[in-house]
């Protein structure tokens, strides 16, 4: 059987890749050296190809290669014999067959392999998970030049078994690099690091940020054969940012191989120059910031208690200008409107940075965007920075506001300024919007003043990726604040040039680039069905414990759907629709002489058991679930609405109808 030339070369490439993967070349060299030592030393005779193949066969290397080769017919056979798929809307649970990646021979790629971890001492006592047992897992998330990757979850252990490879494109058309082949010197000027974030997921599905690391990949440009092995020590986050959490073994390789490698002196000189340049920019900005702060305090002594935040600590304990946490972010086709963006940010989980010990103090930790998205939850600052970035991406003039809520609790929220001067506050944790109408303190007492609906009390400063303004009005109360940011008697600005020097695009490697948003991996229909079935079982068991039988009304459950869709629409757009049809359908579903009760509730997680426990704490919901009476029929409807980054809004409605007996 003859193959066309292009197929033959493709087959050769596949065989070559397989041999590289199994390190067959290395094993052949060992066998060759051993055979020469054993058989050639005495008489110095010529070693033939047959002798070498015989030696390889004796040591079982040829058998190993043959076992590793998998033929396409096996996959087809498996597909033919697999169980028939159910006819309803369910996801196929079969593990996906790995696809071949088409490598463009005119592009440069960095192949990053994670070959296991060690010294994760926190998990030293962790027992080996039994087959099928649910256990805590580690997941590694990567971002490099607008590309994002996620490893397979591996059980938490002292030596976690990471065995993953990621093909990172060094040159991307979307970054304006074109399709040219780049040499080592050009790649040395690409200072984007590989951002690696390690996430731990416990048995309840709760995520924790374990480590955030910026990998300098360019050492591979000076490595022999274009391959280098690195042991990366991961440090903890927040208060543990100086404590080692474990070591990852990483192998870096360039594809295709470089014709000419750089010397290690050139790469180390480049790294030193970059560090010096960044350090000098940061030093000059710090000098400027100190001078600005001195001038700000001289305006009014009470300014020293205002929340004017110029620097913030990231998850690694590094102090960075707050303006570097924000930049315009476009969500592509994933989000259509600014209000939908606000809804998306609000359904990402809220969690304050953990503090070890008591005292009630707030641990400050402004996460980088990748860490926030991978963990799927963060503090109010993380939510505000993301929302401000998305609103800037939608072309609005948006700022992050730093101030306080009731009882003097520090808080951040987002503000947009319309072209007509309208000021709108956006609460990033709820998605609510408030129009700001300032109170004029000089008005006579009889003049009716607008009543503020927002929860904010004071404001110290506002900032975005290009501007920073400190509030220097006589009072920092939000309700009397005038947001004319160009009036320097009310807002003290920072130099735009100074901000540009330490924020992208002016800044270099010290500020991590923003990752793109990822589409949701959750199937809304399947997840809705799963949570609903789980809740039905929990309700039936709960009623059984009370000595009550449970009869479900499927039609009534289905009729609840429009209400849940209307609730989500209202949260997203602020517009309520479809209530008349829902009420009409309920009247038709509930016969005369019967009573109907319904209880909707909203969650941002998909854990049915947790949701049920929360619902039982509400007396209204408990009354429905534990309903007694004549001809009691129960209904429950779950509707999961998916958003980017696998965030979701989960609406649940419990309902019952029963004959009213006086």
XYZ file of C-alpha atoms in Angstrom:
662
model
C 0.000 0.000 0.000
C 1.584 3.285 -1.147
C 0.856 6.553 0.654
C 0.814 10.021 -0.918
C 3.944 12.042 0.059
C 2.084 14.426 2.430
C 0.414 11.478 4.278
C 3.759 9.666 4.514
C 5.401 12.750 6.042
C 2.482 13.152 8.487
C 2.826 9.484 9.514
C 6.563 9.955 10.019
C 5.839 13.009 12.168
C 3.347 11.022 14.332
C 5.856 8.160 14.782
C 8.596 10.682 15.609
C 6.349 12.357 18.227
C 5.501 8.955 19.772
C 9.187 7.983 19.982
C 10.001 11.363 21.561
C 7.161 10.973 24.075
C 8.402 7.541 25.198
C 12.065 8.678 25.116
C 12.833 5.725 22.847
C 15.950 7.452 21.469
C 17.428 7.628 24.963
C 16.651 3.977 25.662
C 18.183 2.911 22.318
C 21.355 4.836 23.193
C 21.548 2.994 26.539
C 21.055 -0.412 24.858
C 23.617 0.477 22.164
C 26.197 1.490 24.762
C 25.515 -1.680 26.790
C 25.679 -3.933 23.696
C 28.948 -2.358 22.564
C 30.407 -2.850 26.048
C 29.272 -6.476 26.321
C 29.715 -7.772 22.791
C 32.275 -5.610 21.005
C 34.954 -5.118 23.613
C 36.675 -8.554 23.211
C 37.064 -8.818 19.420
C 36.178 -5.276 18.081
C 33.885 -6.713 15.413
C 31.329 -4.612 13.427
C 27.849 -4.363 15.071
C 25.053 -4.891 12.505
C 21.484 -3.472 12.523
C 20.143 -7.019 13.135
C 22.241 -7.309 16.305
C 20.856 -4.012 17.609
C 17.205 -4.950 16.840
C 17.753 -8.321 18.557
C 19.096 -6.503 21.637
C 16.140 -4.098 21.640
C 13.667 -6.996 21.327
C 15.339 -8.908 24.193
C 14.915 -5.892 26.473
C 11.227 -5.492 25.498
C 11.596 -1.948 24.062
C 10.003 -2.822 20.700
C 7.051 -4.440 22.516
C 6.603 -1.263 24.602
C 6.459 0.910 21.474
C 3.900 -1.389 19.819
C 1.715 -1.346 22.953
C 1.728 2.465 23.024
C 0.539 2.760 19.412
C -3.240 3.168 19.293
C -5.053 2.746 16.000
C -8.092 4.734 14.889
C -10.099 1.551 14.352
C -10.093 0.955 18.135
C -11.839 4.295 18.713
C -14.479 3.510 16.086
C -14.986 0.054 17.610
C -15.546 1.655 21.008
C -18.071 4.092 19.521
C -20.002 1.273 17.874
C -20.207 -0.783 21.060
C -20.942 2.093 23.472
C -24.328 2.271 25.185
C -27.056 4.046 23.197
C -27.536 7.674 24.166
C -30.770 8.653 25.894
C -33.167 10.570 23.683
C -33.647 13.522 26.062
C -31.235 16.425 26.512
C -28.293 14.925 28.416
C -24.556 15.362 28.104
C -22.509 12.403 26.867
C -20.346 11.382 29.820
C -17.822 9.433 27.691
C -14.277 10.769 28.115
C -13.360 12.786 25.031
C -10.883 11.314 22.551
C -7.877 13.656 22.476
C -7.615 15.501 19.184
C -4.390 16.134 17.321
C -3.258 19.754 17.441
C -2.333 21.222 14.103
C 1.039 22.861 14.554
C 1.704 25.590 12.044
C 5.352 25.042 10.970
C 5.731 28.804 10.358
C 4.976 29.695 14.012
C 6.924 29.330 17.228
C 5.414 27.359 20.103
C 6.457 26.825 23.692
C 5.611 23.329 24.915
C 5.221 23.494 28.702
C 4.975 20.166 30.517
C 4.115 19.833 34.202
C 5.753 16.596 35.338
C 4.482 16.128 38.874
C 4.841 18.073 42.100
C 6.588 17.491 45.413
C 6.897 18.895 48.935
C 3.218 19.932 49.244
C 3.714 19.364 52.970
C 0.211 20.462 53.993
C -1.025 17.210 52.416
C 1.650 14.980 53.979
C -0.896 13.092 56.104
C -3.487 12.870 53.297
C -4.545 9.205 52.802
C -4.531 7.699 49.296
C -8.006 8.202 47.779
C -9.937 4.984 47.234
C -11.174 4.267 43.687
C -14.371 6.240 43.044
C -14.009 8.224 46.274
C -14.559 12.007 46.032
C -11.453 13.825 47.251
C -9.949 17.306 47.245
C -8.173 18.175 43.998
C -5.545 20.546 42.638
C -6.069 22.302 39.288
C -3.413 24.363 37.544
C -4.602 27.317 35.405
C -2.292 29.043 32.921
C -2.431 32.284 30.962
C 0.074 33.330 28.311
C -0.414 36.011 25.653
C -4.203 35.845 25.413
C -4.304 32.029 25.684
C -5.734 30.186 28.678
C -5.289 26.570 29.727
C -6.472 24.382 32.595
C -4.923 21.106 33.754
C -6.849 17.963 34.618
C -7.744 17.935 38.345
C -5.399 15.692 40.367
C -5.972 14.439 43.940
C -4.320 16.596 46.614
C -1.211 14.833 47.893
C 2.284 15.571 49.157
C 3.471 14.678 45.634
C 0.505 15.530 43.350
C 0.569 13.580 40.089
C 0.430 16.438 37.555
C 1.107 15.020 34.079
C -0.019 17.684 31.636
C 1.343 19.399 28.562
C 0.320 22.823 27.206
C 1.209 24.105 23.736
C 1.591 27.888 24.047
C 1.763 29.960 20.876
C 4.544 32.507 21.305
C 3.327 34.541 18.314
C -0.380 35.289 17.930
C -2.013 37.100 15.019
C -4.463 38.695 17.469
C -1.506 40.439 19.104
C -0.413 41.897 15.761
C 2.549 39.551 15.357
C 1.495 38.345 11.905
C 2.500 34.950 10.613
C 6.244 35.430 10.450
C 8.656 32.924 11.961
C 10.540 34.530 14.845
C 14.100 33.951 15.917
C 15.488 33.693 19.444
C 16.510 37.377 19.576
C 12.964 38.558 18.771
C 11.483 36.154 21.347
C 13.856 37.508 23.983
C 12.037 40.856 23.685
C 8.656 39.194 24.472
C 8.584 39.774 28.210
C 5.076 38.356 28.896
C 5.415 35.737 31.661
C 3.403 32.523 31.894
C 0.983 33.208 34.773
C 0.277 29.991 36.700
C -2.474 29.801 39.320
C -2.948 26.738 41.523
C -6.494 26.172 42.791
C -7.630 23.641 45.389
C -11.209 22.341 45.167
C -12.528 20.565 48.278
C -15.074 17.726 48.415
C -17.956 20.257 48.616
C -16.823 22.081 45.465
C -15.424 25.095 47.372
C -12.342 26.616 45.721
C -9.247 28.053 47.427
C -6.365 29.982 45.885
C -3.179 28.081 46.785
C -0.505 29.877 44.752
C 0.000 32.421 41.981
C 3.313 32.318 40.093
C 4.830 34.186 37.131
C 7.093 31.834 35.173
C 9.988 33.353 33.233
C 10.010 31.058 30.172
C 12.782 32.742 28.154
C 15.546 30.718 29.873
C 14.699 28.021 27.277
C 16.149 30.297 24.545
C 19.638 29.644 25.930
C 19.079 25.979 26.829
C 20.966 23.205 25.097
C 18.761 21.439 22.468
C 16.027 23.996 23.189
C 14.852 22.011 26.250
C 15.108 23.011 29.888
C 13.831 21.501 33.146
C 12.888 23.829 36.002
C 11.843 23.145 39.593
C 9.390 25.957 40.404
C 8.868 26.719 44.092
C 5.327 27.968 44.675
C 4.763 30.403 47.535
C 1.454 30.858 49.355
C -0.896 33.822 49.046
C -1.927 36.685 51.326
C -0.445 36.377 54.800
C 1.438 33.224 53.682
C 3.105 34.848 50.655
C 6.584 34.082 52.009
C 5.832 30.430 52.865
C 6.543 27.639 50.383
C 3.498 25.493 49.532
C 5.192 23.055 47.138
C 7.408 22.524 44.101
C 6.361 21.830 40.498
C 8.663 20.104 38.017
C 8.343 21.897 34.692
C 9.884 21.086 31.326
C 10.048 23.772 28.619
C 10.682 23.065 24.948
C 10.589 25.201 21.788
C 8.727 23.996 18.686
C 10.080 23.953 16.021
C 13.606 23.805 17.397
C 15.651 26.983 17.136
C 18.477 26.977 14.594
C 20.571 29.270 16.728
C 20.436 29.380 20.513
C 21.322 32.431 22.588
C 24.062 32.385 25.179
C 23.031 32.412 28.840
C 24.960 35.700 29.287
C 22.679 37.429 26.763
C 19.455 36.203 28.433
C 20.631 37.046 31.970
C 21.737 40.535 30.808
C 18.306 41.100 29.218
C 16.521 40.016 32.431
C 18.750 42.298 34.528
C 18.110 45.291 32.247
C 14.334 44.707 32.370
C 14.377 44.431 36.172
C 16.428 47.624 36.500
C 14.138 49.527 34.106
C 10.997 48.384 35.963
C 12.524 49.098 39.385
C 13.514 52.615 38.268
C 9.985 53.365 36.963
C 8.469 52.088 40.219
C 10.952 54.105 42.304
C 10.139 57.310 40.411
C 6.394 56.688 40.785
C 6.825 56.092 44.529
C 8.731 59.383 44.873
C 5.946 61.163 42.952
C 3.182 59.471 45.004
C 4.825 60.566 48.285
C 5.036 64.160 47.037
C 1.378 64.047 45.863
C 0.285 62.708 49.279
C 2.178 65.481 51.141
C 0.447 68.103 48.989
C -2.930 66.421 49.569
C -2.474 66.517 53.369
C -1.553 70.212 53.259
C -4.975 71.079 51.781
C -6.763 69.972 54.971
C -5.337 68.084 57.999
C -8.442 65.839 58.190
C -7.490 64.317 54.819
C -5.242 61.810 56.570
C -8.318 59.787 57.674
C -9.894 59.669 54.211
C -9.702 56.432 52.254
C -7.279 57.564 49.574
C -5.732 54.346 48.305
C -2.755 54.748 45.963
C -1.196 51.275 46.395
C -2.725 47.870 47.111
C -1.230 44.441 47.828
C -1.903 41.631 45.364
C -2.227 37.953 46.337
C 1.587 37.604 46.429
C 1.975 40.493 48.883
C 3.409 42.795 46.177
C 2.473 46.494 46.458
C 1.124 47.769 43.145
C -0.516 51.066 42.084
C -4.314 50.618 42.212
C -4.609 51.937 38.623
C -2.768 48.809 37.395
C -5.651 46.574 38.576
C -7.993 48.117 35.977
C -7.860 48.313 32.186
C -10.430 48.122 29.345
C -11.563 44.500 28.952
C -13.672 43.370 26.015
C -15.721 40.216 26.512
C -16.069 39.404 22.808
C -19.371 37.608 22.162
C -19.734 36.462 25.776
C -21.456 39.581 27.147
C -23.700 41.902 25.127
C -24.465 44.875 27.384
C -22.945 46.764 30.341
C -25.895 45.631 32.516
C -25.286 42.005 31.569
C -21.628 42.531 32.529
C -22.774 43.864 35.927
C -24.992 40.797 36.379
C -22.087 38.474 35.467
C -19.757 40.121 38.009
C -22.458 39.946 40.714
C -22.903 36.157 40.336
C -19.188 35.531 40.914
C -18.903 34.480 44.564
C -18.124 36.992 47.319
C -15.528 36.029 49.902
C -13.366 38.224 52.084
C -9.646 37.465 52.105
C -8.970 34.899 54.882
C -7.369 36.093 58.123
C -5.487 33.798 60.518
C -6.541 34.555 64.089
C -9.111 36.966 65.508
C -9.140 40.717 65.947
C -11.775 41.505 63.351
C -9.261 43.269 61.105
C -9.739 43.034 57.377
C -6.934 41.304 55.460
C -6.258 43.274 52.306
C -5.746 41.280 49.125
C -6.506 42.656 45.660
C -6.248 39.630 43.380
C -4.901 39.608 39.850
C -7.709 38.950 37.370
C -6.624 35.378 36.532
C -6.611 34.386 40.228
C -10.072 35.915 40.729
C -11.578 34.221 37.660
C -10.010 30.803 38.310
C -11.202 30.786 41.923
C -14.617 32.103 40.812
C -14.895 34.267 43.926
C -13.216 37.232 45.569
C -13.574 40.358 47.710
C -15.506 43.524 46.764
C -12.308 45.088 45.351
C -11.884 42.197 42.887
C -15.508 42.535 41.759
C -15.214 46.328 41.370
C -11.959 46.123 39.374
C -13.465 43.553 36.979
C -16.740 45.467 36.547
C -14.895 48.752 35.933
C -12.677 47.024 33.328
C -15.711 45.561 31.527
C -17.566 48.918 31.537
C -14.444 50.624 30.132
C -14.416 47.902 27.451
C -18.020 48.823 26.580
C -16.877 52.410 25.981
C -18.182 53.994 29.212
C -16.230 56.428 31.385
C -15.937 54.228 34.460
C -14.059 54.583 37.756
C -13.584 52.472 40.871
C -14.679 54.367 43.996
C -12.998 53.741 47.362
C -14.966 54.717 50.456
C -17.163 53.340 53.227
C -20.623 51.878 53.737
C -22.730 52.117 56.899
C -20.849 51.831 60.225
C -17.644 52.961 58.479
C -16.971 49.597 56.791
C -14.445 50.113 53.929
C -15.959 49.313 50.540
C -15.386 49.747 46.805
C -17.951 50.225 44.043
C -18.014 51.491 40.448
C -19.110 54.865 39.077
C -19.854 55.870 35.481
C -20.080 59.454 34.180
C -22.466 60.125 31.303
C -21.717 62.697 28.601
C -24.488 64.838 30.143
C -22.807 64.666 33.561
C -25.151 61.986 34.999
C -23.408 60.007 37.740
C -24.421 56.338 38.125
C -23.172 54.076 40.914
C -22.902 50.332 40.179
C -22.769 47.921 43.133
C -20.497 45.140 41.862
C -21.685 42.561 44.442
C -25.384 42.827 43.553
C -25.517 44.398 40.078
C -27.774 47.214 41.391
C -27.501 50.677 39.817
C -28.172 54.004 41.566
C -28.412 57.507 40.070
C -26.498 60.011 42.220
C -28.232 63.324 42.878
C -26.112 65.424 45.247
C -27.658 67.228 48.211
C -26.846 70.946 48.276
C -25.911 71.775 51.900
C -26.341 75.526 51.226
C -30.051 75.189 50.299
C -32.643 76.619 52.758
C -34.115 74.016 55.168
C -37.512 73.999 53.434
C -36.107 72.924 50.044
C -36.787 69.207 49.560
C -33.568 67.282 49.070
C -33.237 63.948 47.180
C -33.114 60.900 49.451
C -30.129 58.695 48.541
C -31.026 55.037 47.906
C -27.440 53.805 47.738
C -25.677 52.290 50.783
C -22.470 54.359 50.443
C -21.509 56.878 53.141
C -18.084 58.387 52.345
C -15.758 58.492 49.337
C -11.998 59.067 49.468
C -10.813 58.619 45.885
C -11.779 57.399 42.399
C -9.476 55.815 39.804
C -9.290 53.937 36.522
C -6.435 52.811 34.250
C -5.496 56.400 33.286
C -6.661 58.637 36.148
C -6.499 58.946 39.915
C -8.439 61.619 41.826
C -8.336 62.284 45.584
C -11.477 63.808 47.096
C -10.577 67.243 48.525
C -14.105 68.627 49.094
C -14.867 69.928 52.625
C -16.950 66.812 53.372
C -16.244 63.296 52.059
C -19.930 62.289 52.494
C -21.181 60.757 49.232
C -24.619 62.447 49.318
C -23.105 65.993 49.218
C -20.246 65.041 46.867
C -20.012 66.761 43.472
C -18.355 64.575 40.824
C -16.907 67.306 38.618
C -13.555 65.532 38.309
C -11.993 68.332 36.233
C -12.469 70.859 39.066
C -9.144 70.671 40.927
C -10.648 72.492 43.939
C -12.860 69.413 44.474
C -10.677 66.543 43.181
C -6.872 66.500 43.313
C -5.609 64.657 40.199
C -2.470 62.574 39.811
C -0.253 63.093 36.778
C -1.482 61.010 33.829
C 2.151 60.554 32.701
C 3.144 59.149 36.105
C 0.239 56.654 36.025
C 1.051 55.659 32.433
C 4.662 54.856 33.422
C 3.577 52.087 35.839
C 0.383 50.878 34.100
C 0.025 49.127 30.720
C 0.967 49.761 28.001
C 3.806 51.836 29.479
C 4.699 49.331 32.205
C 6.651 46.165 31.445
C 6.797 42.820 33.221
C 5.768 44.032 36.702
C 2.069 44.198 35.731
C 0.459 40.944 34.567
C -1.547 41.185 31.321
C -5.311 40.605 31.511
C -6.547 37.173 30.430
C -9.516 36.857 28.044
C -12.836 35.669 29.497
C -13.773 32.026 28.823
C -17.200 30.768 27.765
C -19.172 28.740 30.307
C -18.484 24.998 30.438
C -21.805 24.356 32.233
C -24.779 22.887 30.349
C -27.699 24.901 31.759
C -30.425 22.304 30.974
C -28.504 19.343 32.401
C -27.480 21.210 35.564
C -31.055 22.472 36.093
C -32.356 18.886 35.822
C -29.711 17.527 38.217
C -30.313 20.144 40.946
C -34.110 19.811 40.573
C -33.960 16.007 40.940
C -31.703 16.368 43.997
C -34.157 18.817 45.600
C -37.137 16.511 44.919
C -35.341 13.679 46.736
C -34.428 15.968 49.673
C -37.999 17.301 49.993
C -39.485 13.769 49.863
C -37.048 12.534 52.540
C -37.713 15.565 54.754
C -41.496 15.073 54.528
C -41.096 11.335 55.146
C -39.278 12.146 58.426
C -42.321 14.258 59.388
C -44.671 11.376 58.555
C -46.022 13.117 55.427
C -46.416 11.663 51.944
C -45.257 13.614 48.865
C -47.123 13.910 45.565
C -45.425 15.952 42.840
C -47.373 17.942 40.261
C -45.182 18.023 37.116
C -47.433 20.446 35.260
C -47.390 22.942 38.132
C -43.574 22.627 38.273
C -43.321 23.434 34.567
C -45.662 26.420 34.876
C -43.213 28.001 37.369
C -40.525 28.347 34.632
C -41.658 31.732 33.209
C -41.478 33.323 36.665
C -37.831 32.231 37.118
C -36.934 33.533 33.643
C -38.639 36.866 34.463
C -36.717 37.191 37.761
C -33.365 36.762 35.970
C -34.377 39.169 33.200
C -35.281 41.765 35.823
C -31.945 41.311 37.615
C -30.079 41.762 34.321
C -32.021 44.562 32.639
C -34.109 46.125 35.390
C -37.235 45.412 33.295
C -40.019 43.132 34.582
C -41.965 41.219 31.904
C -44.355 38.284 31.545
C -46.003 38.504 34.977
C -49.563 38.571 33.541
C -49.109 35.275 31.648
C -47.568 33.610 34.713
C -50.433 34.654 36.995
C -52.989 33.506 34.411
C -51.303 30.090 34.113
C -51.253 29.666 37.916
C -54.986 30.533 38.172
C -55.721 27.845 35.580
C -53.481 25.288 37.323
C -55.041 25.820 40.760
C -58.734 24.687 40.964
C -61.417 26.643 42.828
C -61.322 26.122 46.571
C -57.562 25.434 46.500
C -54.743 27.607 47.858
C -51.443 28.231 46.034
C -48.181 29.234 47.742
C -44.854 29.897 46.003
C -41.373 30.794 47.246
C -38.578 31.859 44.861
C -34.949 32.053 45.996
C -31.660 32.840 44.260
C -28.185 31.252 44.653
C -24.824 31.564 42.888
C -23.782 27.929 43.552
C -25.093 24.605 42.242
C -25.072 22.583 45.467
C -28.658 21.301 45.958
C -28.129 20.139 49.555
C -26.715 23.522 50.610
C -29.568 25.348 48.866
C -32.167 23.122 50.581
C -30.645 23.773 54.032
C -30.802 27.548 53.344
C -34.420 27.322 52.144
C -35.518 25.489 55.310
C -34.292 28.447 57.372
C -36.983 30.609 55.772
C -40.360 30.208 57.547
C -42.220 30.836 54.232
C -40.345 28.077 52.437
C -40.564 25.689 55.367
C -44.336 26.217 55.396
C -44.516 25.087 51.742
C -42.151 22.106 52.087
C -43.900 20.885 55.256
C -47.404 21.692 53.973
C -50.264 19.652 55.551
C -53.806 19.548 54.251
C -56.172 17.918 51.824
C -55.010 17.075 48.265
C -51.535 18.578 48.802
C -49.522 18.752 45.581
C -45.927 19.985 45.615
C -43.861 21.525 42.851
C -40.227 22.627 42.500
C -38.546 24.244 39.515
C -34.845 24.996 39.087
C -33.443 27.211 36.352
C -29.693 27.678 35.946
C -28.558 30.726 33.938
C -24.943 30.426 32.774
C -22.424 33.238 32.419
C -18.762 33.347 31.327
C -16.137 31.647 33.518
C -18.695 28.964 34.518
C -20.386 31.460 36.818
C -24.101 30.865 37.138
C -27.276 32.293 38.639
C -29.495 29.547 40.072
C -33.180 30.316 40.628
C -35.267 27.840 42.632
C -39.009 28.046 43.235
C -40.873 25.817 45.681
C -44.669 25.780 45.433
C -47.664 23.866 46.744
C -51.425 23.786 46.186
C -53.945 22.260 48.562
C -57.684 22.309 49.281
C -58.574 24.970 51.818
C -60.372 23.352 54.755
C -61.895 25.732 57.298
